[in-house]
Short mmCIF file of C-alpha atoms in Angstrom, two decimals:
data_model
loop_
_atom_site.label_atom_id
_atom_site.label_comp_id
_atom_site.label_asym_id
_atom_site.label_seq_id
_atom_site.Cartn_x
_atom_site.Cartn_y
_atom_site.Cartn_z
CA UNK A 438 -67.70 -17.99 21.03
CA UNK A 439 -69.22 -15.31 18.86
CA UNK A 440 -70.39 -11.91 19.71
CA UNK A 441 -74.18 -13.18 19.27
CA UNK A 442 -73.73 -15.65 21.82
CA UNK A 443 -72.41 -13.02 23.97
CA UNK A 444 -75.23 -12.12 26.76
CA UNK A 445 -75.06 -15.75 29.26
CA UNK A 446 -74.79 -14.69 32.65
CA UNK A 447 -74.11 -17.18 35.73
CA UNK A 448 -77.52 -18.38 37.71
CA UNK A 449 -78.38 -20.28 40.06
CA UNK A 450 -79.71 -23.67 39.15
CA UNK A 451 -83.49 -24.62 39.23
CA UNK A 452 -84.62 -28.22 41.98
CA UNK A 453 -86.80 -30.71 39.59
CA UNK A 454 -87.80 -33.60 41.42
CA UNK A 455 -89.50 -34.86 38.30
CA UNK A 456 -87.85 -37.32 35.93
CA UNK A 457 -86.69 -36.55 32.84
CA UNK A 458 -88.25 -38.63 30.65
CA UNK A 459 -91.43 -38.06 32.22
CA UNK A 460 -94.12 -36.26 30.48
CA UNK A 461 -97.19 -36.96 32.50
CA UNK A 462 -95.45 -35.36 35.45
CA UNK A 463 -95.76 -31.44 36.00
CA UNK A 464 -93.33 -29.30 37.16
CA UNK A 465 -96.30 -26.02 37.35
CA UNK A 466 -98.71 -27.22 40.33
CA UNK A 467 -102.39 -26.11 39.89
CA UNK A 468 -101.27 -23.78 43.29
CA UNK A 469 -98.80 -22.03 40.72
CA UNK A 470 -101.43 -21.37 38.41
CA UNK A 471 -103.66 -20.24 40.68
CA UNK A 472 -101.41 -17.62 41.79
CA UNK A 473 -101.45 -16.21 38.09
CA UNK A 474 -105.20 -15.93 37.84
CA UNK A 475 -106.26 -14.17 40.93
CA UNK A 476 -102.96 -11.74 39.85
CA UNK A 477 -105.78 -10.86 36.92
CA UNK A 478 -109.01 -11.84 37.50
CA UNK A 479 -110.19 -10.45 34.32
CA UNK A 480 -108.23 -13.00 32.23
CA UNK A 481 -110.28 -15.74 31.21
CA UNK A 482 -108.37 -18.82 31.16
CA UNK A 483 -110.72 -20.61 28.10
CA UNK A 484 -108.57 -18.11 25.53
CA UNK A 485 -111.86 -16.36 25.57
CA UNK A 486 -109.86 -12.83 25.68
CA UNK A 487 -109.30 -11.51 22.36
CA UNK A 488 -105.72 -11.21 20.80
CA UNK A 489 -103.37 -8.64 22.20
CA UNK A 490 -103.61 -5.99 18.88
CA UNK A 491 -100.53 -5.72 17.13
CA UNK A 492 -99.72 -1.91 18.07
CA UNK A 493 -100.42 -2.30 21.97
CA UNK A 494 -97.18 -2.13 23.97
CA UNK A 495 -95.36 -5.32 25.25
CA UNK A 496 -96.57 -6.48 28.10
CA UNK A 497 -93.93 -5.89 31.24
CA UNK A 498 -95.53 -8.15 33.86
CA UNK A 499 -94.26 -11.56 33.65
CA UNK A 500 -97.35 -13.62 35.58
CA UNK A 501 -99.79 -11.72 32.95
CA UNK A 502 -96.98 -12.71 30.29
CA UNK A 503 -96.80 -16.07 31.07
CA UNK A 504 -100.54 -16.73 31.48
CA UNK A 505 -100.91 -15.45 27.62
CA UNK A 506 -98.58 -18.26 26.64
CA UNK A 507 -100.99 -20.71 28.70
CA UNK A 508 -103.81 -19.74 27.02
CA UNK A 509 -105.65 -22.21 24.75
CA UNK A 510 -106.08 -19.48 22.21
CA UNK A 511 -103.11 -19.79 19.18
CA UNK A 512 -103.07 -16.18 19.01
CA UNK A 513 -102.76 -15.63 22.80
CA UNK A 514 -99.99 -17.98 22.96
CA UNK A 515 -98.11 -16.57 19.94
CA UNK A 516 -98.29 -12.84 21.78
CA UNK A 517 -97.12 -14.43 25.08
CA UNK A 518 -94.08 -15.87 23.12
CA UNK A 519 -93.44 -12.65 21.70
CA UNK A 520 -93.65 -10.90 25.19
CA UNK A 521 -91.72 -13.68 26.96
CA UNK A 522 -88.95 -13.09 24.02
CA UNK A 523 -88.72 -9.32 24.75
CA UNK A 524 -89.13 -10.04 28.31
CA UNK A 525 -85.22 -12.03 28.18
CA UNK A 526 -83.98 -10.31 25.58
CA UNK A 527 -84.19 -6.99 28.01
CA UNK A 528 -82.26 -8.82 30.33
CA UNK A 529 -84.60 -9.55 32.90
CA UNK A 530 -84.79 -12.74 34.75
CA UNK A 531 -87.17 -15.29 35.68
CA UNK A 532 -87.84 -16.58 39.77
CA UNK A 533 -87.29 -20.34 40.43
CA UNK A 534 -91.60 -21.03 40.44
CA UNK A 535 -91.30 -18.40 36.65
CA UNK A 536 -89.00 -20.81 35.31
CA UNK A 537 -90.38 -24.18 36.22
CA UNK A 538 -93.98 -22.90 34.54
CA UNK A 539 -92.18 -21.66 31.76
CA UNK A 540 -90.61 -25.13 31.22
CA UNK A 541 -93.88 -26.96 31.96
CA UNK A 542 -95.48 -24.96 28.99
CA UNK A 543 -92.78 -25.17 27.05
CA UNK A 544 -93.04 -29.45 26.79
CA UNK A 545 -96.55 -28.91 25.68
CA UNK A 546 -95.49 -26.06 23.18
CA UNK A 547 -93.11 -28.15 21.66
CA UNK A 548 -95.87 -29.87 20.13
CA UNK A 549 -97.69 -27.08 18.94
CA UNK A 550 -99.35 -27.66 15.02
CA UNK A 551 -99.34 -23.64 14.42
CA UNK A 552 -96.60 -22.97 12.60
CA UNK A 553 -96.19 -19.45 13.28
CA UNK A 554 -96.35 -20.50 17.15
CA UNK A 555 -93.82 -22.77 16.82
CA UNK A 556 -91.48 -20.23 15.21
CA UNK A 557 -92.04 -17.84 17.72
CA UNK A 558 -91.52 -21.13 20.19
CA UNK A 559 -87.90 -21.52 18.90
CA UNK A 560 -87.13 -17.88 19.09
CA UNK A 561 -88.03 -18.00 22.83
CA UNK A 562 -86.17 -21.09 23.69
CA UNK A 563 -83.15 -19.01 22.22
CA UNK A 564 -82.96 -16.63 24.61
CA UNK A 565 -84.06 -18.68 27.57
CA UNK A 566 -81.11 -20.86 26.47
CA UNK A 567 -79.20 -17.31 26.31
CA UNK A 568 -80.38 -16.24 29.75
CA UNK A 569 -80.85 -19.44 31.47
CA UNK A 570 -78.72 -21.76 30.40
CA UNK A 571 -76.73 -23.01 33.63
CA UNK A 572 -80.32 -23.23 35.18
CA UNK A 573 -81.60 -25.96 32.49
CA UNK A 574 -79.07 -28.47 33.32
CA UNK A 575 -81.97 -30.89 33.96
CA UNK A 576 -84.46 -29.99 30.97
CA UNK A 577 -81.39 -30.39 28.53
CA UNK A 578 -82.61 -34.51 27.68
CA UNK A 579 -86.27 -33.40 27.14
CA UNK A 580 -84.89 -30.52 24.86
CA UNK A 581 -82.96 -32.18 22.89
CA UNK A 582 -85.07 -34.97 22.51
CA UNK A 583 -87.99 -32.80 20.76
CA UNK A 584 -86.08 -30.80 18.69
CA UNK A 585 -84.41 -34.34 16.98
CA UNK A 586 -88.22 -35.86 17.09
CA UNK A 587 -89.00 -32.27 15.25
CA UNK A 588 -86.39 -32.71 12.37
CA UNK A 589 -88.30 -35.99 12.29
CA UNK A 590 -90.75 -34.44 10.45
CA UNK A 591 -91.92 -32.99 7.45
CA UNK A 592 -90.13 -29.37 7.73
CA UNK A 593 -89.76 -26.34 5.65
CA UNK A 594 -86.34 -25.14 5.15
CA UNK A 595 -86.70 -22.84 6.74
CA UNK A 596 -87.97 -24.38 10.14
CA UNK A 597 -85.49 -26.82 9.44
CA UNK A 598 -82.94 -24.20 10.04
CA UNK A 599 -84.61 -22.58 13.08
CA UNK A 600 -84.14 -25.94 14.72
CA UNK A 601 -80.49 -26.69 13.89
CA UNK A 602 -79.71 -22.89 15.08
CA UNK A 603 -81.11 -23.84 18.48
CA UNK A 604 -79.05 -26.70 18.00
CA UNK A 605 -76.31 -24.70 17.87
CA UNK A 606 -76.93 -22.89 21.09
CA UNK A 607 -76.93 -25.60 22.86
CA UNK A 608 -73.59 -26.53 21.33
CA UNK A 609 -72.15 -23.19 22.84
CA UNK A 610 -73.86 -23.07 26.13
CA UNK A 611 -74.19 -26.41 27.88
CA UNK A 612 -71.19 -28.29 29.07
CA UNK A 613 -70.26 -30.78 25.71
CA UNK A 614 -70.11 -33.74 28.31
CA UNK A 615 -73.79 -33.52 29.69
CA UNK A 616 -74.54 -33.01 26.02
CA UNK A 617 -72.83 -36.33 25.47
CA UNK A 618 -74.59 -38.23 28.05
CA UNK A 619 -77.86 -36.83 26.98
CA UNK A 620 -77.27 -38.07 23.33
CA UNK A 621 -76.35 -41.53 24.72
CA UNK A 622 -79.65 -41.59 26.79
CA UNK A 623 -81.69 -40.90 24.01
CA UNK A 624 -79.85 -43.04 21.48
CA UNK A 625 -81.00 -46.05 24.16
CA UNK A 626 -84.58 -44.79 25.33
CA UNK A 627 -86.82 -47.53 24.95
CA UNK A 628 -89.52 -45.34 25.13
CA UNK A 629 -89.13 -43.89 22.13
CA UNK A 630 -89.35 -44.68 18.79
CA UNK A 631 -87.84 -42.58 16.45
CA UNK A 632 -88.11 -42.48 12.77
CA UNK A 633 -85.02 -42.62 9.93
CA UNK A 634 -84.84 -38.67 9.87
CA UNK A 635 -84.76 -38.27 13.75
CA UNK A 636 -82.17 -40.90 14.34
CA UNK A 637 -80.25 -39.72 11.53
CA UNK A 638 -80.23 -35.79 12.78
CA UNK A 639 -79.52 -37.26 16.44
CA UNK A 640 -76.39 -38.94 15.05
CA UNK A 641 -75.55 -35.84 12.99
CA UNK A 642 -75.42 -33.53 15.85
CA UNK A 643 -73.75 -36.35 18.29
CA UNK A 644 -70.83 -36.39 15.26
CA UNK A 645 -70.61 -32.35 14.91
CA UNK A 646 -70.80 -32.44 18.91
CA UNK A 647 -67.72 -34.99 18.98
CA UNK A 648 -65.98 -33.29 16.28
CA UNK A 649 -66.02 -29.42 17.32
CA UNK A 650 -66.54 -29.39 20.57
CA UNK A 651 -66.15 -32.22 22.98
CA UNK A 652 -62.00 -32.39 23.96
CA UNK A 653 -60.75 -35.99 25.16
CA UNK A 654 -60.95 -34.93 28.32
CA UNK A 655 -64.66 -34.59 28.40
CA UNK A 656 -65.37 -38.08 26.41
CA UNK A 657 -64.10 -39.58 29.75
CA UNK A 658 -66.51 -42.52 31.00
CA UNK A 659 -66.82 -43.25 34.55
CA UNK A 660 -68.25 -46.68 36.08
CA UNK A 661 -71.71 -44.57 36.77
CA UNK A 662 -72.19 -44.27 33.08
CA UNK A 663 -69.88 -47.05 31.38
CA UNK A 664 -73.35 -49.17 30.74
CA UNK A 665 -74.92 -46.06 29.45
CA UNK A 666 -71.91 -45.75 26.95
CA UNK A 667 -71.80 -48.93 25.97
CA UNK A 668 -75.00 -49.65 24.88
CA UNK A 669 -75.20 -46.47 22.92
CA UNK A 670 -72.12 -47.15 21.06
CA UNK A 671 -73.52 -50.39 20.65
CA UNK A 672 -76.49 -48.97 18.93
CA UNK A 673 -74.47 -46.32 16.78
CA UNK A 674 -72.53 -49.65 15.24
CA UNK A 675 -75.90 -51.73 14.23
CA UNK A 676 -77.23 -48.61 13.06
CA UNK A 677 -74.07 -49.07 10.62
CA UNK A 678 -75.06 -51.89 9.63
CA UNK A 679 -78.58 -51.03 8.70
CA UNK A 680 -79.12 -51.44 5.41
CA UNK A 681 -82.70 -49.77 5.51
CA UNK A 682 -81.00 -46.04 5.08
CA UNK A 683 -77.87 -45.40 2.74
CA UNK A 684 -77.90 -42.01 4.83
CA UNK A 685 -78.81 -43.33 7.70
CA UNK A 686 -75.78 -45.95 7.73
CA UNK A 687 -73.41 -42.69 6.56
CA UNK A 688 -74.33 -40.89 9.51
CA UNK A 689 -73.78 -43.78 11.69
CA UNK A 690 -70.49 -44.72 10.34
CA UNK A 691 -69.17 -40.83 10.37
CA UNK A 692 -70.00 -40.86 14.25
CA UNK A 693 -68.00 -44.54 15.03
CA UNK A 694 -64.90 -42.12 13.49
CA UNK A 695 -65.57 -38.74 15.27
CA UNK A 696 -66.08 -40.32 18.71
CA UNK A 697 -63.32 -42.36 18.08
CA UNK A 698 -60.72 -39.24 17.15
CA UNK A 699 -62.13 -37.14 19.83
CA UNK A 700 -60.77 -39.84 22.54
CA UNK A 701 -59.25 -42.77 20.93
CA UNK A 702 -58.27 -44.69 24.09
CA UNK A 703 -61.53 -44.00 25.85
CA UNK A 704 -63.10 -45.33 22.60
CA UNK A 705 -61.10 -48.68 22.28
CA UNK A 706 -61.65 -49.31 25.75
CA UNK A 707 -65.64 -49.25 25.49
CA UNK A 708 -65.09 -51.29 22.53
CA UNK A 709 -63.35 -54.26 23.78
CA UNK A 710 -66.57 -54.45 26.20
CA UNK A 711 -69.06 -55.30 23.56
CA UNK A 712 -69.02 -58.52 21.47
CA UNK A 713 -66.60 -59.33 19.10
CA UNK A 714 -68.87 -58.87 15.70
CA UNK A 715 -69.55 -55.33 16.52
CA UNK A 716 -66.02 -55.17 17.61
CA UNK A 717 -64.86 -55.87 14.38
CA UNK A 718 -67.55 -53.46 12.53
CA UNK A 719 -66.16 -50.38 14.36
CA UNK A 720 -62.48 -51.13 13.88
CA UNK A 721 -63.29 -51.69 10.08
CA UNK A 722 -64.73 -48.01 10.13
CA UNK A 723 -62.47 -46.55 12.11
CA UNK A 724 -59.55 -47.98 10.00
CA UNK A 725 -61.34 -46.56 6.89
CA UNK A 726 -61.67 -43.50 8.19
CA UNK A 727 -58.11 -43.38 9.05
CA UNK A 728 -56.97 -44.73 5.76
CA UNK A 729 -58.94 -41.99 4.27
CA UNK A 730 -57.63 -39.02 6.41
CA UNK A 731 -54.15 -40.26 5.94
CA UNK A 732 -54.70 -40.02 1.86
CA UNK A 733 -56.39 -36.74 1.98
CA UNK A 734 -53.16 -35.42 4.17
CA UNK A 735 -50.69 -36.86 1.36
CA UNK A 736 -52.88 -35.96 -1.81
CA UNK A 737 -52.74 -32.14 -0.19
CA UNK A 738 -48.68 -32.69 0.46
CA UNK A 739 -48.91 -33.78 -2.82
CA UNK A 740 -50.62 -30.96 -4.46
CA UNK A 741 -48.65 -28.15 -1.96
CA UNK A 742 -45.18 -29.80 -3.70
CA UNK A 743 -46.46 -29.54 -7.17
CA UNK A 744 -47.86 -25.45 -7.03
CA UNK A 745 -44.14 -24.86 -4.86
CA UNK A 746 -42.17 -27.27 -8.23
CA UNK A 747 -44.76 -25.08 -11.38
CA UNK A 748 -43.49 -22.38 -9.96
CA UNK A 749 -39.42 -23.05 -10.39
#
């Protein structure tokens, strides 16, 4: 793990009795809120208070902190980000009833059309991820799930890359297997409906995930979640055959072969529980993809034995 990634402390972890995948449900009661206004009485809650001027300093008390990035104001948001940022950069930690409001903004910030909010969004989930990361067990689905719908989108690059860096936190800081089971969750979710791009980055990051940092012993299905696994693999191979997306179909295809190397037995035996046709489609790619690592071992072989003969 790299030296940036070097600040994750152990915490304790944070009761939701909500579901996951629902979004009407709030984890910060009104009672919660409440607290935060009559801790400042002055604050207007309608964003009415103007924006925090660039050369005041940061703000050190969370509740005021945390009210900014509740505001309805853009501006008041973006400098409760950029306080909340400081705030867990600096080490400091958030209370159970802090983190649950945090996370109950957060869902709606996630949707957030101001561009500069967002950024500042990302940057905050960083180093919540970096401070709180064994505390967000249960908020890892919904996470995930809006960055992919995110890279759904029309991006810059340079958003784009924001994204995939968070993406890349949560490769180093959350157990790979619960990142597994969350990918297979939302691969199935019939309550979403996700575009070409979304599928396509959820597949990419499932294959990187498989690839780099899930060991065989972690791709290890238990009867709790053998449905869950098969039905996801199950979607993975008819999203091979979709013909709709050349890149779409790549992705698809490349994940069959990484899940399969990262646990080959466990693999073959949540094959043989789906119908033959699909049966047949992932053995086909899986031979491929084994035909093709095998060639690009002996063409290297081949080229090693021809620099060690040119130079005789």
């Amino acid at each position: 793990m790299s030296a940036e990634f070097g600040r994750l402390g152990i915490h304790r972890k944070v009761s939701r009795d909500e579901s996951d995948e629902s979004e009407a449900s709030s984890v910060c009661s009104e009672r919660s809120f409440d607290s935060y206004r009559r801790g400042n009485d002055s604050y207007s809650w309608n964003g009415s208070r103007t924006r925090l001027d660039s050369s005041r300093p940061m703000i050190e008390d969370i509740d005021t902190i945390i009210q900014f990035c509740a505001s309805t104001h853009w501006s008041e948001r973006k400098d409760g980000l950029i306080n909340l940022t400081q705030y867990l950069s600096d080490g400091k930690m958030l209370t159970s009833q802090q983190l649950q409001c945090v996370l109950d903004l957060f869902r709606k910030m996630f949707m957030d059309p101001h561009i500069k909010v967002y950024a500042l969004f990302l940057d905050t989930v960083n180093e919540l991820i970096l401070s709180h990361a064994n505390d967000l067990h249960d908020w890892l689905f919904i996470l995930l799930t809006r960055l992919f719908q995110k890279l759904g989108g029309d991006l810059l690059g340079s958003m784009h890359g924001k994204i995939w860096k968070t993406l890349q936190l949560i490769y180093e800081y959350f157990p790979a297997d619960l990142q597994m089971q969350c990918v297979f969750r939302i691969l199935i979710d019939a309550a979403q409906t996700p575009n070409t791009k979304t599928r396509q980055a959820t597949l990419k990051f499932l294959t990187t995930l498989a690839t780099t940092y899930c060991t065989a012993a972690q791709f290890v299905i238990h009867s709790q979640t053998q449905q869950l696994v098969d039905r996801a693999i199950l979607k993975i191979i008819q999203t091979a055959l979709d013909q709709k997306s050349a890149d779409l179909k790549s992705q698809a295809r490349f994940c069959i072969a990484a899940l399969y190397n990262c646990n080959p037995s466990q693999m073959t035996m949540t094959l043989a529980n789906l119908p033959k046709q699909y049966q047949d489609t992932a053995k086909a790619i899986i031979q491929q993809n084994i035909r093709r690592s095998t060639s690009g071992m002996l063409n290297t072989h081949f080229r090693k034995i021809t620099r060690i003969m040119s130079t005789l």
